[in-house]
Tab-separated table of C-alpha atoms in Angstrom:
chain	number	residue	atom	x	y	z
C	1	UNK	CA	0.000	0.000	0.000
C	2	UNK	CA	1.416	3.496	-1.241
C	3	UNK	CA	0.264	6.548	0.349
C	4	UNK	CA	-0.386	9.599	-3.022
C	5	UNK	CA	0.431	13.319	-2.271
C	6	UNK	CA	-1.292	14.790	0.450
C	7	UNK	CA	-3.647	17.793	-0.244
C	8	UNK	CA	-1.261	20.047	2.062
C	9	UNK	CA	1.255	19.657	0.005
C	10	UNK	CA	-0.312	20.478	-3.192
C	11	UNK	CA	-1.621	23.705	-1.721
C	12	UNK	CA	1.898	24.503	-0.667
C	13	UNK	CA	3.178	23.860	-4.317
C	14	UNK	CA	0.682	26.200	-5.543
C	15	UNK	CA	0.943	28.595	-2.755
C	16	UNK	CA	5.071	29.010	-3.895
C	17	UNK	CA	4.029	29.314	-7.492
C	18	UNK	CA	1.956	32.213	-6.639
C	19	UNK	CA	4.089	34.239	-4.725
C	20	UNK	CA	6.881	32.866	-7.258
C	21	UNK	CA	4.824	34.873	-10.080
C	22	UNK	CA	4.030	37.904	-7.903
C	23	UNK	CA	7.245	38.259	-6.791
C	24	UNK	CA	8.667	37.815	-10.308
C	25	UNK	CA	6.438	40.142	-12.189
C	26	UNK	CA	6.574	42.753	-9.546
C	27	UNK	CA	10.507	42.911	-10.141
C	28	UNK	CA	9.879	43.117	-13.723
C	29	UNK	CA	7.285	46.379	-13.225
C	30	UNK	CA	10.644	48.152	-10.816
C	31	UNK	CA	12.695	47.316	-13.501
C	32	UNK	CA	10.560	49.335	-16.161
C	33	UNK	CA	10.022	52.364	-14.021
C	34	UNK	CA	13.502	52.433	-12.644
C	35	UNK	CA	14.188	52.672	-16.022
C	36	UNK	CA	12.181	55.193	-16.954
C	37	UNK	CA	13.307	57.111	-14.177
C	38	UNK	CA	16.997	57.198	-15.293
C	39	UNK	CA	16.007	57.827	-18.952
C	40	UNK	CA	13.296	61.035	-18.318
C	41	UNK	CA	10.452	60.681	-21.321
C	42	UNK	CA	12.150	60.802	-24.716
C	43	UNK	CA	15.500	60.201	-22.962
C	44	UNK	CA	19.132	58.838	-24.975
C	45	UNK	CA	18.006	55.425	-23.975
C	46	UNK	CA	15.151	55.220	-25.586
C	47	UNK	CA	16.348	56.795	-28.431
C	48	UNK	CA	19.701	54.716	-28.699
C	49	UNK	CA	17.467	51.080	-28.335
C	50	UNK	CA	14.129	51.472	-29.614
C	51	UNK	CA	13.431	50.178	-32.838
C	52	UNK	CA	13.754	51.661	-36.161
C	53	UNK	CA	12.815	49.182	-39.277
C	54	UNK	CA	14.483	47.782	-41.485
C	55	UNK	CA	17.917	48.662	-40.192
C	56	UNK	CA	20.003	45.667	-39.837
C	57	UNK	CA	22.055	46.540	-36.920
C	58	UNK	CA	18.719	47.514	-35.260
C	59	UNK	CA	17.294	44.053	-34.829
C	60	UNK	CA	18.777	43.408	-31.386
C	61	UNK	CA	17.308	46.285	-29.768
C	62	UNK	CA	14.291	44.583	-30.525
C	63	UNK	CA	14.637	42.818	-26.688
C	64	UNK	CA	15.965	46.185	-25.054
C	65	UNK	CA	12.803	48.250	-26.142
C	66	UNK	CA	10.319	45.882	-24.653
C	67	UNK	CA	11.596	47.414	-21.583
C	68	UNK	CA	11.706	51.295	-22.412
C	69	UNK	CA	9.085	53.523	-22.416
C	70	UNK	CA	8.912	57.544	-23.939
C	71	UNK	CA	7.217	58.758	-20.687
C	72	UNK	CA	5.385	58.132	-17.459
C	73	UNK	CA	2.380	57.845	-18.945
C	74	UNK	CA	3.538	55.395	-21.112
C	75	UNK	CA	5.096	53.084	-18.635
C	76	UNK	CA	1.998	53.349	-16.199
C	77	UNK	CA	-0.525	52.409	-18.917
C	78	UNK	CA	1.289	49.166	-19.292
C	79	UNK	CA	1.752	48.626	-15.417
C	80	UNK	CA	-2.066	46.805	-14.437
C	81	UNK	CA	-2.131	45.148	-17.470
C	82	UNK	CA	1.303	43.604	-17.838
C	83	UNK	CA	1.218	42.697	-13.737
C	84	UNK	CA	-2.164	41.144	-13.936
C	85	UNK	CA	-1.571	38.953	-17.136
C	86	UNK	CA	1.987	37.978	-16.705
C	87	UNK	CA	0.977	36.931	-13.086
C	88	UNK	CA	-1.636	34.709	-14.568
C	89	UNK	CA	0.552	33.196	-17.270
C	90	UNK	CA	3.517	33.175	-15.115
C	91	UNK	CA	1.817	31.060	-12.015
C	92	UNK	CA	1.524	27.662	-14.195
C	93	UNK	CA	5.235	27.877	-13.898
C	94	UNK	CA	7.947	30.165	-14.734
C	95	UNK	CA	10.219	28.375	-17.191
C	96	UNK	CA	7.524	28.130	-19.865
C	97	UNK	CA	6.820	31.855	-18.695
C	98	UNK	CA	9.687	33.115	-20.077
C	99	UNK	CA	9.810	30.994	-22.823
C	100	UNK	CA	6.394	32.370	-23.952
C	101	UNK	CA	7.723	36.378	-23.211
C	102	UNK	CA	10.731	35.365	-25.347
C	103	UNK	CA	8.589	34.278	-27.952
C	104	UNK	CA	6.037	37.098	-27.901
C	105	UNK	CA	9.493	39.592	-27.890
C	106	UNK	CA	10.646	38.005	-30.918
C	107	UNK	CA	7.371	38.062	-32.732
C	108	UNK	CA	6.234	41.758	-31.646
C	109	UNK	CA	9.693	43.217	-32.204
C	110	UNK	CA	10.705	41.784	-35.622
C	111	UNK	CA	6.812	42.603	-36.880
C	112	UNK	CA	7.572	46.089	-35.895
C	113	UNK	CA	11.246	46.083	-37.208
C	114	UNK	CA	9.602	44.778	-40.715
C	115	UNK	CA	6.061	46.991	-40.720
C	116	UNK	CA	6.565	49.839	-38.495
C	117	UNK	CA	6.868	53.524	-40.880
C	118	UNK	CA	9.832	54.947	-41.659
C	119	UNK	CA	12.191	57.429	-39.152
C	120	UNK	CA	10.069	55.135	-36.721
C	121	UNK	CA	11.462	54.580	-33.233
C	122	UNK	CA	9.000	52.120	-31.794
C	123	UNK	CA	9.743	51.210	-27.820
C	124	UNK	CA	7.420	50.069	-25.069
C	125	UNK	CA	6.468	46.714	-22.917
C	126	UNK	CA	2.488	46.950	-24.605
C	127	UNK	CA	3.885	44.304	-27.533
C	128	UNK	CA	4.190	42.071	-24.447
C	129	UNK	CA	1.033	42.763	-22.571
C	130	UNK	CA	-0.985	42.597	-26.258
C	131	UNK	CA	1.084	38.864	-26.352
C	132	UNK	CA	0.351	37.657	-22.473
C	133	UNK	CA	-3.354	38.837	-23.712
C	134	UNK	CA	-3.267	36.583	-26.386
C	135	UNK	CA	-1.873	34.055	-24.892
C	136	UNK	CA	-3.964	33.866	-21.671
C	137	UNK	CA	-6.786	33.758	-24.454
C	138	UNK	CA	-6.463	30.717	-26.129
C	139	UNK	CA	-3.819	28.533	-23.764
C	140	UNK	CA	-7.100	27.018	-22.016
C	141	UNK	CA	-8.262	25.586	-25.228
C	142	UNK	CA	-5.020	24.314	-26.682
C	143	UNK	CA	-4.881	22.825	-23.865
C	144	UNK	CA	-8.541	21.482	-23.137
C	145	UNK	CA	-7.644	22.745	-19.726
C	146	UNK	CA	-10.897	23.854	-18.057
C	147	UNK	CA	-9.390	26.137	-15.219
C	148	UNK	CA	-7.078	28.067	-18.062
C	149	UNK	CA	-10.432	28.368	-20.166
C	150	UNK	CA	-11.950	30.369	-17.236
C	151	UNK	CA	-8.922	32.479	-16.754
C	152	UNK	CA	-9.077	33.055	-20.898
C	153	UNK	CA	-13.047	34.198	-20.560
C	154	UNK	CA	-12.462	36.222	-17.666
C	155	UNK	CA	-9.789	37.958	-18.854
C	156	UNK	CA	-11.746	38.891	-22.468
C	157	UNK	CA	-14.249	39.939	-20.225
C	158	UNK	CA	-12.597	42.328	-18.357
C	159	UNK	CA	-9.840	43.480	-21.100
C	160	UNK	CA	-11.137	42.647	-24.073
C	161	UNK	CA	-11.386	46.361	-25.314
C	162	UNK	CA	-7.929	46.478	-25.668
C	163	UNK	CA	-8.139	44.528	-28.934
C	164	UNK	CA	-9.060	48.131	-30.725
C	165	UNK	CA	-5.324	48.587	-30.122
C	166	UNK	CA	-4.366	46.515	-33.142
C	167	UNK	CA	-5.719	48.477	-35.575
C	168	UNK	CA	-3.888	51.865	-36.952
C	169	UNK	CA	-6.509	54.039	-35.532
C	170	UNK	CA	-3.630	56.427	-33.700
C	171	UNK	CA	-0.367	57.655	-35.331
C	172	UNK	CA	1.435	57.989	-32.244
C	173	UNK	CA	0.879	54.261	-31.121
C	174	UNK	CA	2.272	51.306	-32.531
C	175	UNK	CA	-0.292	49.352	-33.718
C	176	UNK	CA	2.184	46.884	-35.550
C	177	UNK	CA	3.472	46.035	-31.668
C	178	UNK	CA	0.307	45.149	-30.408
C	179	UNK	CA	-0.768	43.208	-33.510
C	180	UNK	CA	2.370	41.288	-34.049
C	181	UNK	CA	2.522	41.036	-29.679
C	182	UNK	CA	-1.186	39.248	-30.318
C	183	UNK	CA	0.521	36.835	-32.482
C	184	UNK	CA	3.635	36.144	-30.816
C	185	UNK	CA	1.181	35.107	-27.651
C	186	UNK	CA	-1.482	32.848	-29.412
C	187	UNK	CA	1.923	31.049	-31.447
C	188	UNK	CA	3.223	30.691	-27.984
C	189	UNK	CA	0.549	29.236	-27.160
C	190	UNK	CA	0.465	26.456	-29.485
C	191	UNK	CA	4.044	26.231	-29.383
C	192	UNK	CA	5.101	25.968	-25.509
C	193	UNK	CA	1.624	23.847	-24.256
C	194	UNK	CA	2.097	20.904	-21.805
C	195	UNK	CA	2.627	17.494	-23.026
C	196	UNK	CA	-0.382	15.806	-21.379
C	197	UNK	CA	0.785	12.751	-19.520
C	198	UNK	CA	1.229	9.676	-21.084
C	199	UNK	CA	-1.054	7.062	-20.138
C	200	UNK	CA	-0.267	3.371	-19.449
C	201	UNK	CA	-1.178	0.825	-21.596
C	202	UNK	CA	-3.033	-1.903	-19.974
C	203	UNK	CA	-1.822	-5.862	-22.400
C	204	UNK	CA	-4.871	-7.019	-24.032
C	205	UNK	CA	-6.415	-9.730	-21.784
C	206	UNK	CA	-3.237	-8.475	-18.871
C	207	UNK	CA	-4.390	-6.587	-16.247
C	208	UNK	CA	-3.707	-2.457	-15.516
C	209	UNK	CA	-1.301	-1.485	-12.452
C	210	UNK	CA	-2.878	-1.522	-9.118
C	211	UNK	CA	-4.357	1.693	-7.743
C	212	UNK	CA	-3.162	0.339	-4.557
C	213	UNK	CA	0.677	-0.322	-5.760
């Protein structure tokens, strides 16, 4: 007779994800408005690493402008939104987390490098929080996971206007960002899900292992 995991102990595990995500996602909000706060809006750092397409030798600052922002305003508008969904995407475990932001990056970034106008200098985390929303939206039913469908739902529900940010409707907003962001989530989506368990095979005419062994 084997004893399974107690119920404690699962609580616990989940309990340490949690404060795993919070803790991680509220380092990653410091980190953009420290930022911020050495470069001033419109600052040499921004200007330096943001993107501007179709330059070759800008296609690594692709990565450093998902962190820079040309203003206060324009890091706080991404603050709820990027905490809330990166906490929710980052709690089912934070290796796949990042792999998922690294693929959203990549997307977003190299959309905007290949789209984005002319004398362009595109910067900003929304490319991410566009991907984590895009993401959170459709990882419940790659998955057939019931609990992520919920999370998806509720989080249309509550943020779904945002989706008017994909289309050019502003000049001053980079609408290729948020579309290509989109993109980069749902691919991650499809491209980082959990490999479901593989189940036993029970012999024909043998009999299955013991729930008791």
């Amino acid at each position: 007779m084997a004893y399974g995991p107690s119920g404690s102990g699962q609580t616990g595990t989940r309990r340490a994800r949690a404060m795993t995500a919070a803790t991680f996602m509220l380092g990653w909000i410091a980190v953009l408005w420290v930022l911020e706060a050495i470069d001033g809006p419109d600052g040499p750092i921004v200007r330096e690493y943001g993107i501007r397409p179709r330059e070759l030798d800008e296609v690594p600052d692709i990565f450093p402008a998902a962190f820079l922002h040309f203003g206060w305003d324009h890091v706080m508008a991404n603050t709820l939104p990027l905490l809330v969904f990166g906490f929710l995407a980052a709690v089912r475990g934070m290796a796949r987390f990042l792999g998922v932001v690294l693929v959203i990056i990549t997307v977003s970034g190299l959309g905007v490098w290949l789209t984005a106008p002319d004398g362009s200098n595109t910067a900003g985390a929304s490319g991410v929080v566009f991907g984590l929303f895009g993401y959170l939206l459709v990882r419940g039913f790659v998955e057939r996971d019931a609990l992520d469908i919920t999370v998806g739902i509720t989080v249309l529900l509550l943020y779904g206007s945002i989706l008017w940010g994909v289309l050019p409707t502003n000049s001053g907003i980079s609408w290729q960002g948020h579309l290509f962001g989109l993109l980069g989530g749902v691919l991650a989506a499809f491209w980082l899900r959990r490999t479901p368990p593989r189940r036993q095979q029970v012999p024909p005419g043998g009999i299955g292992p013991s729930p008791w062994s």
